[in-house]
Amino acid sequence: MSNENLTVAMPKGRIFDEAVELLRKAGYSLPPEFEESRKLIIEVPEAGMRFILAKPMDVPTYVEHGVADVGVAGKDVMIEEKRDIYEVLDLKISACYMAVASLPSYNPNSEVAPKIASKYPNLTSEYFREQGEQVEIIKLNGSIELAPIIGLADRIVDIVSTGQTLKENGLVELETMMPITSRFIVNPVSYRTKSAEIDEMVDRLADVIAAKEGRE
Ligand SMILES: Nc1ncnc2c1ncn2[C@@H]1O[C@H](COP(=O)(O)OP(=O)(O)OP(=O)(O)O)[C@@H](O)[C@H]1O
Ligand SMILES: O=P(O)(O)OC[C@H]1O[C@H](OP(=O)(O)OP(=O)(O)O)[C@H](O)[C@@H]1O
């Protein structure tokens, strides 16, 4: 394998297992340490690679600053963070979508500047600006579905996957905003200085994705 000192930023949490599986299928023999340890930096010297394990929302930050050459980040995070990085491949893993939801009793025309709770203030503000609707955004860090139930917000903008969280909390989806999958991202300088290694990685991943799609 020709990768020389490539640092890969991986998102911990939901995306992690699927991303590791994809990399293994692409021929990178990642040690069991990936699943078993709490280490945040994992060296894979035989592949000339180093992996850093970060919070999903922080992956583009590491890549933008160049301390990681490449990384894996959700499209939601890419839209929210607006970092100066390249998004080179849709990995088509961790699929979900972003939606607007509310209590079923909520009348969308009842407020002048409705309150929208979200973990994604930038994405939310951009979306409503494009819709031409004036809103007040309330930034939360999780349990977003709580906000309309407890009276903190009129609507929420959040990720939906199975729809179970909305359903169990008595909320309904008002609008589907955008589909979300994880992306392979690259630092622009690394893309020039380590182009052979990065291109090889992108090609291998693209082959696995194409093969998976062929089977579906
Ligand atoms: N049902 C889902 N809910 C949230 N994120 C999802 C879902 N399905 C896929 N994803 C993807 O996973 C990423 C979030 O992963 P995860 O929930 O592990 O991290 P997090 O938001 O930092 O969570 P926490 O704050 O609970 O640690 C998102 O950026 C999104 O692209
Ligand atoms: O449609 P579903 O399959 O129910 O998934 C969607 C839920 O999962 C995420 O929350 P998460 O579990 O990450 O908790 P959080 O509220 O702390 O972000 C997301 O924010 C939704 O609440």
Short mmCIF file of C-alpha atoms and ligand atoms in Angstrom, two decimals:
data_model
loop_
_atom_site.label_atom_id
_atom_site.label_comp_id
_atom_site.label_asym_id
_atom_site.label_seq_id
_atom_site.Cartn_x
_atom_site.Cartn_y
_atom_site.Cartn_z
CA MET A 1 0.00 0.00 0.00
CA SER A 2 1.43 3.38 -0.96
CA ASN A 3 -0.13 5.64 1.69
CA GLU A 4 2.64 7.67 3.30
CA ASN A 5 1.69 9.27 6.59
CA LEU A 6 -1.93 9.99 5.84
CA THR A 7 -3.94 11.18 8.84
CA VAL A 8 -7.62 10.27 8.71
CA ALA A 9 -10.19 11.96 10.98
CA MET A 10 -12.96 9.54 11.88
CA PRO A 11 -16.26 10.47 13.53
CA LYS A 12 -16.96 8.59 16.76
CA GLY A 13 -20.52 7.46 17.37
CA ARG A 14 -23.15 6.42 14.86
CA ILE A 15 -21.07 6.72 11.68
CA PHE A 16 -17.98 5.03 13.09
CA ASP A 17 -18.80 1.34 12.62
CA GLU A 18 -20.07 1.79 9.07
CA ALA A 19 -17.02 3.88 8.14
CA VAL A 20 -14.65 1.28 9.60
CA GLU A 21 -16.46 -1.47 7.70
CA LEU A 22 -16.14 0.51 4.47
CA LEU A 23 -12.41 1.06 5.00
CA ARG A 24 -11.84 -2.61 5.74
CA LYS A 25 -13.72 -3.60 2.58
CA ALA A 26 -11.53 -1.10 0.71
CA GLY A 27 -8.50 -3.14 1.79
CA TYR A 28 -7.32 -1.25 4.85
CA SER A 29 -6.70 -3.79 7.57
CA LEU A 30 -7.70 -1.84 10.64
CA PRO A 31 -6.82 -3.52 13.95
CA PRO A 32 -9.44 -4.66 16.50
CA GLU A 33 -8.24 -1.68 18.58
CA PHE A 34 -10.66 0.35 16.48
CA GLU A 35 -13.64 -1.19 18.22
CA GLU A 36 -12.04 -2.23 21.48
CA SER A 37 -10.07 0.69 22.87
CA ARG A 38 -10.72 4.22 24.07
CA LYS A 39 -7.60 5.54 22.33
CA LEU A 40 -8.16 8.66 20.26
CA ILE A 41 -5.16 8.21 17.98
CA ILE A 42 -4.65 4.85 16.34
CA GLU A 43 -1.56 4.24 14.24
CA VAL A 44 -1.69 1.73 11.40
CA PRO A 45 1.99 1.80 10.37
CA GLU A 46 1.71 -1.01 7.83
CA ALA A 47 -0.68 1.18 5.83
CA GLY A 48 1.33 4.35 6.56
CA MET A 49 -1.80 5.76 8.17
CA ARG A 50 -2.86 7.34 11.40
CA PHE A 51 -6.48 7.68 12.51
CA ILE A 52 -7.82 10.29 14.88
CA LEU A 53 -11.20 9.70 16.50
CA ALA A 54 -13.17 12.92 16.89
CA LYS A 55 -16.69 14.13 17.68
CA PRO A 56 -18.66 14.06 14.39
CA MET A 57 -19.21 17.84 14.38
CA ASP A 58 -15.45 18.45 14.83
CA VAL A 59 -14.15 16.31 11.95
CA PRO A 60 -14.23 19.17 9.37
CA THR A 61 -12.32 21.39 11.84
CA TYR A 62 -9.42 18.92 12.04
CA VAL A 63 -9.40 18.57 8.25
CA GLU A 64 -9.61 22.32 7.59
CA HIS A 65 -6.66 22.98 9.89
CA GLY A 66 -4.65 20.28 8.14
CA VAL A 67 -3.97 18.19 11.25
CA ALA A 68 -5.93 15.51 9.41
CA ASP A 69 -5.50 15.13 5.64
CA VAL A 70 -8.84 13.47 5.08
CA GLY A 71 -11.92 12.57 7.08
CA VAL A 72 -15.46 11.30 7.20
CA ALA A 73 -18.30 13.70 8.02
CA GLY A 74 -22.08 13.75 7.71
CA LYS A 75 -23.53 16.07 5.08
CA ASP A 76 -25.44 17.73 7.94
CA VAL A 77 -22.13 18.64 9.58
CA MET A 78 -20.71 19.86 6.26
CA ILE A 79 -23.67 22.21 5.74
CA GLU A 80 -23.58 23.42 9.32
CA GLU A 81 -19.84 23.95 9.61
CA LYS A 82 -19.06 25.48 6.16
CA ARG A 83 -15.37 24.68 6.40
CA ASP A 84 -12.80 25.35 3.72
CA ILE A 85 -12.41 21.72 2.66
CA TYR A 86 -13.17 19.53 -0.32
CA GLU A 87 -16.03 17.05 -0.27
CA VAL A 88 -14.85 14.45 -2.75
CA LEU A 89 -17.02 11.37 -2.33
CA ASP A 90 -20.47 10.42 -1.10
CA LEU A 91 -19.80 7.34 1.02
CA LYS A 92 -23.52 6.54 1.06
CA ILE A 93 -23.41 5.36 4.67
CA SER A 94 -25.36 6.52 7.76
CA ALA A 95 -28.27 7.66 5.62
CA CYS A 96 -30.93 9.79 7.26
CA TYR A 97 -32.59 13.09 6.46
CA MET A 98 -33.16 16.52 7.91
CA ALA A 99 -36.74 17.56 8.59
CA VAL A 100 -38.91 20.25 10.13
CA ALA A 101 -41.35 18.92 12.72
CA SER A 102 -43.87 20.20 15.24
CA LEU A 103 -46.74 19.16 17.42
CA PRO A 104 -49.71 18.11 15.23
CA SER A 105 -51.76 20.96 16.71
CA TYR A 106 -49.29 23.61 15.55
CA ASN A 107 -50.52 26.08 12.92
CA PRO A 108 -47.53 27.12 10.76
CA ASN A 109 -49.14 30.50 10.02
CA SER A 110 -49.84 31.39 13.64
CA GLU A 111 -46.58 33.22 14.53
CA VAL A 112 -44.76 36.16 12.91
CA ALA A 113 -41.28 34.86 13.73
CA PRO A 114 -41.75 31.30 14.93
CA LYS A 115 -39.15 29.76 17.25
CA ILE A 116 -37.21 26.91 15.69
CA ALA A 117 -35.10 24.70 17.95
CA SER A 118 -32.15 22.87 16.43
CA LYS A 119 -28.65 21.53 16.93
CA TYR A 120 -27.94 23.06 13.51
CA PRO A 121 -28.41 26.87 13.72
CA ASN A 122 -26.57 27.70 10.47
CA LEU A 123 -28.31 25.04 8.40
CA THR A 124 -31.65 26.10 9.88
CA SER A 125 -31.13 29.80 9.26
CA GLU A 126 -29.99 29.18 5.66
CA TYR A 127 -33.00 26.95 5.00
CA PHE A 128 -35.58 29.43 6.28
CA ARG A 129 -33.85 32.35 4.57
CA GLU A 130 -34.18 30.47 1.27
CA GLN A 131 -37.83 29.82 2.09
CA GLY A 132 -38.27 33.55 2.75
CA GLU A 133 -39.56 32.94 6.25
CA GLN A 134 -38.37 34.97 9.23
CA VAL A 135 -37.66 32.74 12.22
CA GLU A 136 -36.00 32.87 15.62
CA ILE A 137 -33.52 30.05 16.09
CA ILE A 138 -32.96 28.44 19.46
CA LYS A 139 -29.75 26.41 19.55
CA LEU A 140 -29.91 23.19 21.56
CA ASN A 141 -27.35 20.42 21.91
CA GLY A 142 -29.65 17.39 21.84
CA SER A 143 -33.08 16.03 22.80
CA ILE A 144 -34.45 18.52 20.28
CA GLU A 145 -37.88 16.86 20.29
CA LEU A 146 -38.37 18.11 23.83
CA ALA A 147 -38.52 21.76 22.73
CA PRO A 148 -42.04 21.90 21.18
CA ILE A 149 -43.50 19.57 23.80
CA ILE A 150 -42.32 21.72 26.68
CA GLY A 151 -43.17 25.00 24.92
CA LEU A 152 -39.64 26.23 24.19
CA ALA A 153 -40.10 26.24 20.40
CA ASP A 154 -42.84 26.10 17.76
CA ARG A 155 -40.95 23.81 15.40
CA ILE A 156 -37.74 21.82 15.34
CA VAL A 157 -35.16 21.10 12.66
CA ASP A 158 -33.56 17.74 13.30
CA ILE A 159 -32.33 14.49 11.82
CA VAL A 160 -34.86 11.75 11.18
CA SER A 161 -33.85 8.19 10.55
CA THR A 162 -36.52 5.66 11.56
CA GLY A 163 -38.99 8.35 12.66
CA GLN A 164 -39.32 6.63 16.02
CA THR A 165 -38.20 9.62 18.11
CA LEU A 166 -40.76 11.92 16.48
CA LYS A 167 -43.50 9.32 16.82
CA GLU A 168 -42.81 8.45 20.46
CA ASN A 169 -42.86 12.14 21.34
CA GLY A 170 -46.09 12.84 19.49
CA LEU A 171 -44.51 15.07 16.82
CA VAL A 172 -45.23 15.17 13.10
CA GLU A 173 -42.99 15.94 10.18
CA LEU A 174 -43.94 19.17 8.37
CA GLU A 175 -41.25 19.26 5.67
CA THR A 176 -38.45 17.03 4.48
CA MET A 177 -35.46 19.32 4.02
CA MET A 178 -32.58 17.29 2.58
CA PRO A 179 -31.19 13.76 2.48
CA ILE A 180 -28.05 13.16 4.55
CA THR A 181 -25.22 10.67 4.05
CA SER A 182 -21.58 10.64 5.15
CA ARG A 183 -18.96 12.22 2.93
CA PHE A 184 -15.23 11.72 2.39
CA ILE A 185 -13.58 15.09 2.90
CA VAL A 186 -10.09 16.33 2.08
CA ASN A 187 -7.84 19.19 3.14
CA PRO A 188 -7.08 21.28 0.01
CA VAL A 189 -3.32 21.46 0.65
CA SER A 190 -3.10 17.71 1.37
CA TYR A 191 -4.96 17.08 -1.88
CA ARG A 192 -2.05 18.71 -3.71
CA THR A 193 0.85 17.39 -1.62
CA LYS A 194 -0.47 13.85 -1.07
CA SER A 195 -2.55 13.48 -4.21
CA ALA A 196 -1.40 9.94 -5.08
CA GLU A 197 -2.25 8.56 -1.63
CA ILE A 198 -5.56 10.39 -1.41
CA ASP A 199 -6.60 9.47 -4.96
CA GLU A 200 -5.83 5.84 -4.19
CA MET A 201 -7.99 5.97 -1.07
CA VAL A 202 -10.86 7.65 -2.93
CA ASP A 203 -10.66 5.08 -5.76
CA ARG A 204 -10.70 2.15 -3.35
CA LEU A 205 -13.66 3.56 -1.44
CA ALA A 206 -15.52 4.40 -4.65
CA ASP A 207 -15.05 0.81 -5.85
CA VAL A 208 -16.56 -0.58 -2.65
CA ILE A 209 -19.51 1.83 -2.87
CA ALA A 210 -20.11 0.93 -6.53
CA ALA A 211 -19.95 -2.79 -5.73
CA LYS A 212 -22.41 -2.34 -2.86
CA GLU A 213 -24.79 -0.42 -5.12
CA GLY A 214 -24.52 -3.10 -7.79
CA ARG A 215 -25.71 -5.66 -5.26
CA GLU A 216 -28.69 -3.59 -4.08
N1 LIG B 1 -30.68 8.98 13.51
C1 LIG B 1 -29.64 9.78 13.43
N2 LIG B 1 -29.51 10.78 14.30
C2 LIG B 1 -28.45 11.59 14.29
N3 LIG B 1 -27.42 11.48 13.41
C3 LIG B 1 -27.49 10.50 12.51
C4 LIG B 1 -28.59 9.60 12.48
N4 LIG B 1 -28.37 8.71 11.50
C5 LIG B 1 -27.21 9.05 10.93
N5 LIG B 1 -26.67 10.13 11.52
C6 LIG B 1 -25.36 10.76 11.19
O1 LIG B 1 -24.55 10.62 12.35
C7 LIG B 1 -23.99 11.84 12.77
C8 LIG B 1 -24.13 12.03 14.25
O2 LIG B 1 -23.60 10.95 14.91
P1 LIG B 1 -23.80 10.82 16.49
O3 LIG B 1 -25.27 10.89 16.80
O4 LIG B 1 -23.05 9.62 16.91
O5 LIG B 1 -23.01 12.09 17.00
P2 LIG B 1 -23.44 13.36 17.81
O6 LIG B 1 -24.49 14.11 17.06
O7 LIG B 1 -22.20 14.10 18.13
O8 LIG B 1 -24.13 12.73 19.03
P3 LIG B 1 -23.96 12.97 20.55
O9 LIG B 1 -24.03 14.45 20.74
O10 LIG B 1 -25.15 12.21 21.06
O11 LIG B 1 -22.61 12.35 20.88
C9 LIG B 1 -24.71 12.93 12.03
O12 LIG B 1 -23.78 13.93 11.65
C10 LIG B 1 -25.41 12.25 10.85
O13 LIG B 1 -24.70 12.50 9.65
O1 LIG B 2 -35.68 8.93 13.54
P1 LIG B 2 -34.92 8.26 14.62
O2 LIG B 2 -34.39 6.90 14.20
O3 LIG B 2 -35.67 8.18 15.90
O4 LIG B 2 -33.58 9.11 14.88
C1 LIG B 2 -33.62 10.49 15.05
C2 LIG B 2 -33.16 10.90 16.40
O5 LIG B 2 -31.80 10.51 16.61
C3 LIG B 2 -31.01 11.66 16.91
O6 LIG B 2 -30.91 11.90 18.25
P2 LIG B 2 -29.79 11.23 19.15
O7 LIG B 2 -30.14 9.83 19.46
O8 LIG B 2 -28.46 11.44 18.51
O9 LIG B 2 -29.87 12.03 20.48
P3 LIG B 2 -29.74 13.59 20.74
O10 LIG B 2 -31.16 14.05 20.79
O11 LIG B 2 -29.06 13.69 22.03
O12 LIG B 2 -28.98 14.23 19.62
C4 LIG B 2 -31.78 12.80 16.25
O13 LIG B 2 -31.41 14.04 16.81
C5 LIG B 2 -33.20 12.41 16.51
O14 LIG B 2 -33.61 12.80 17.79
#
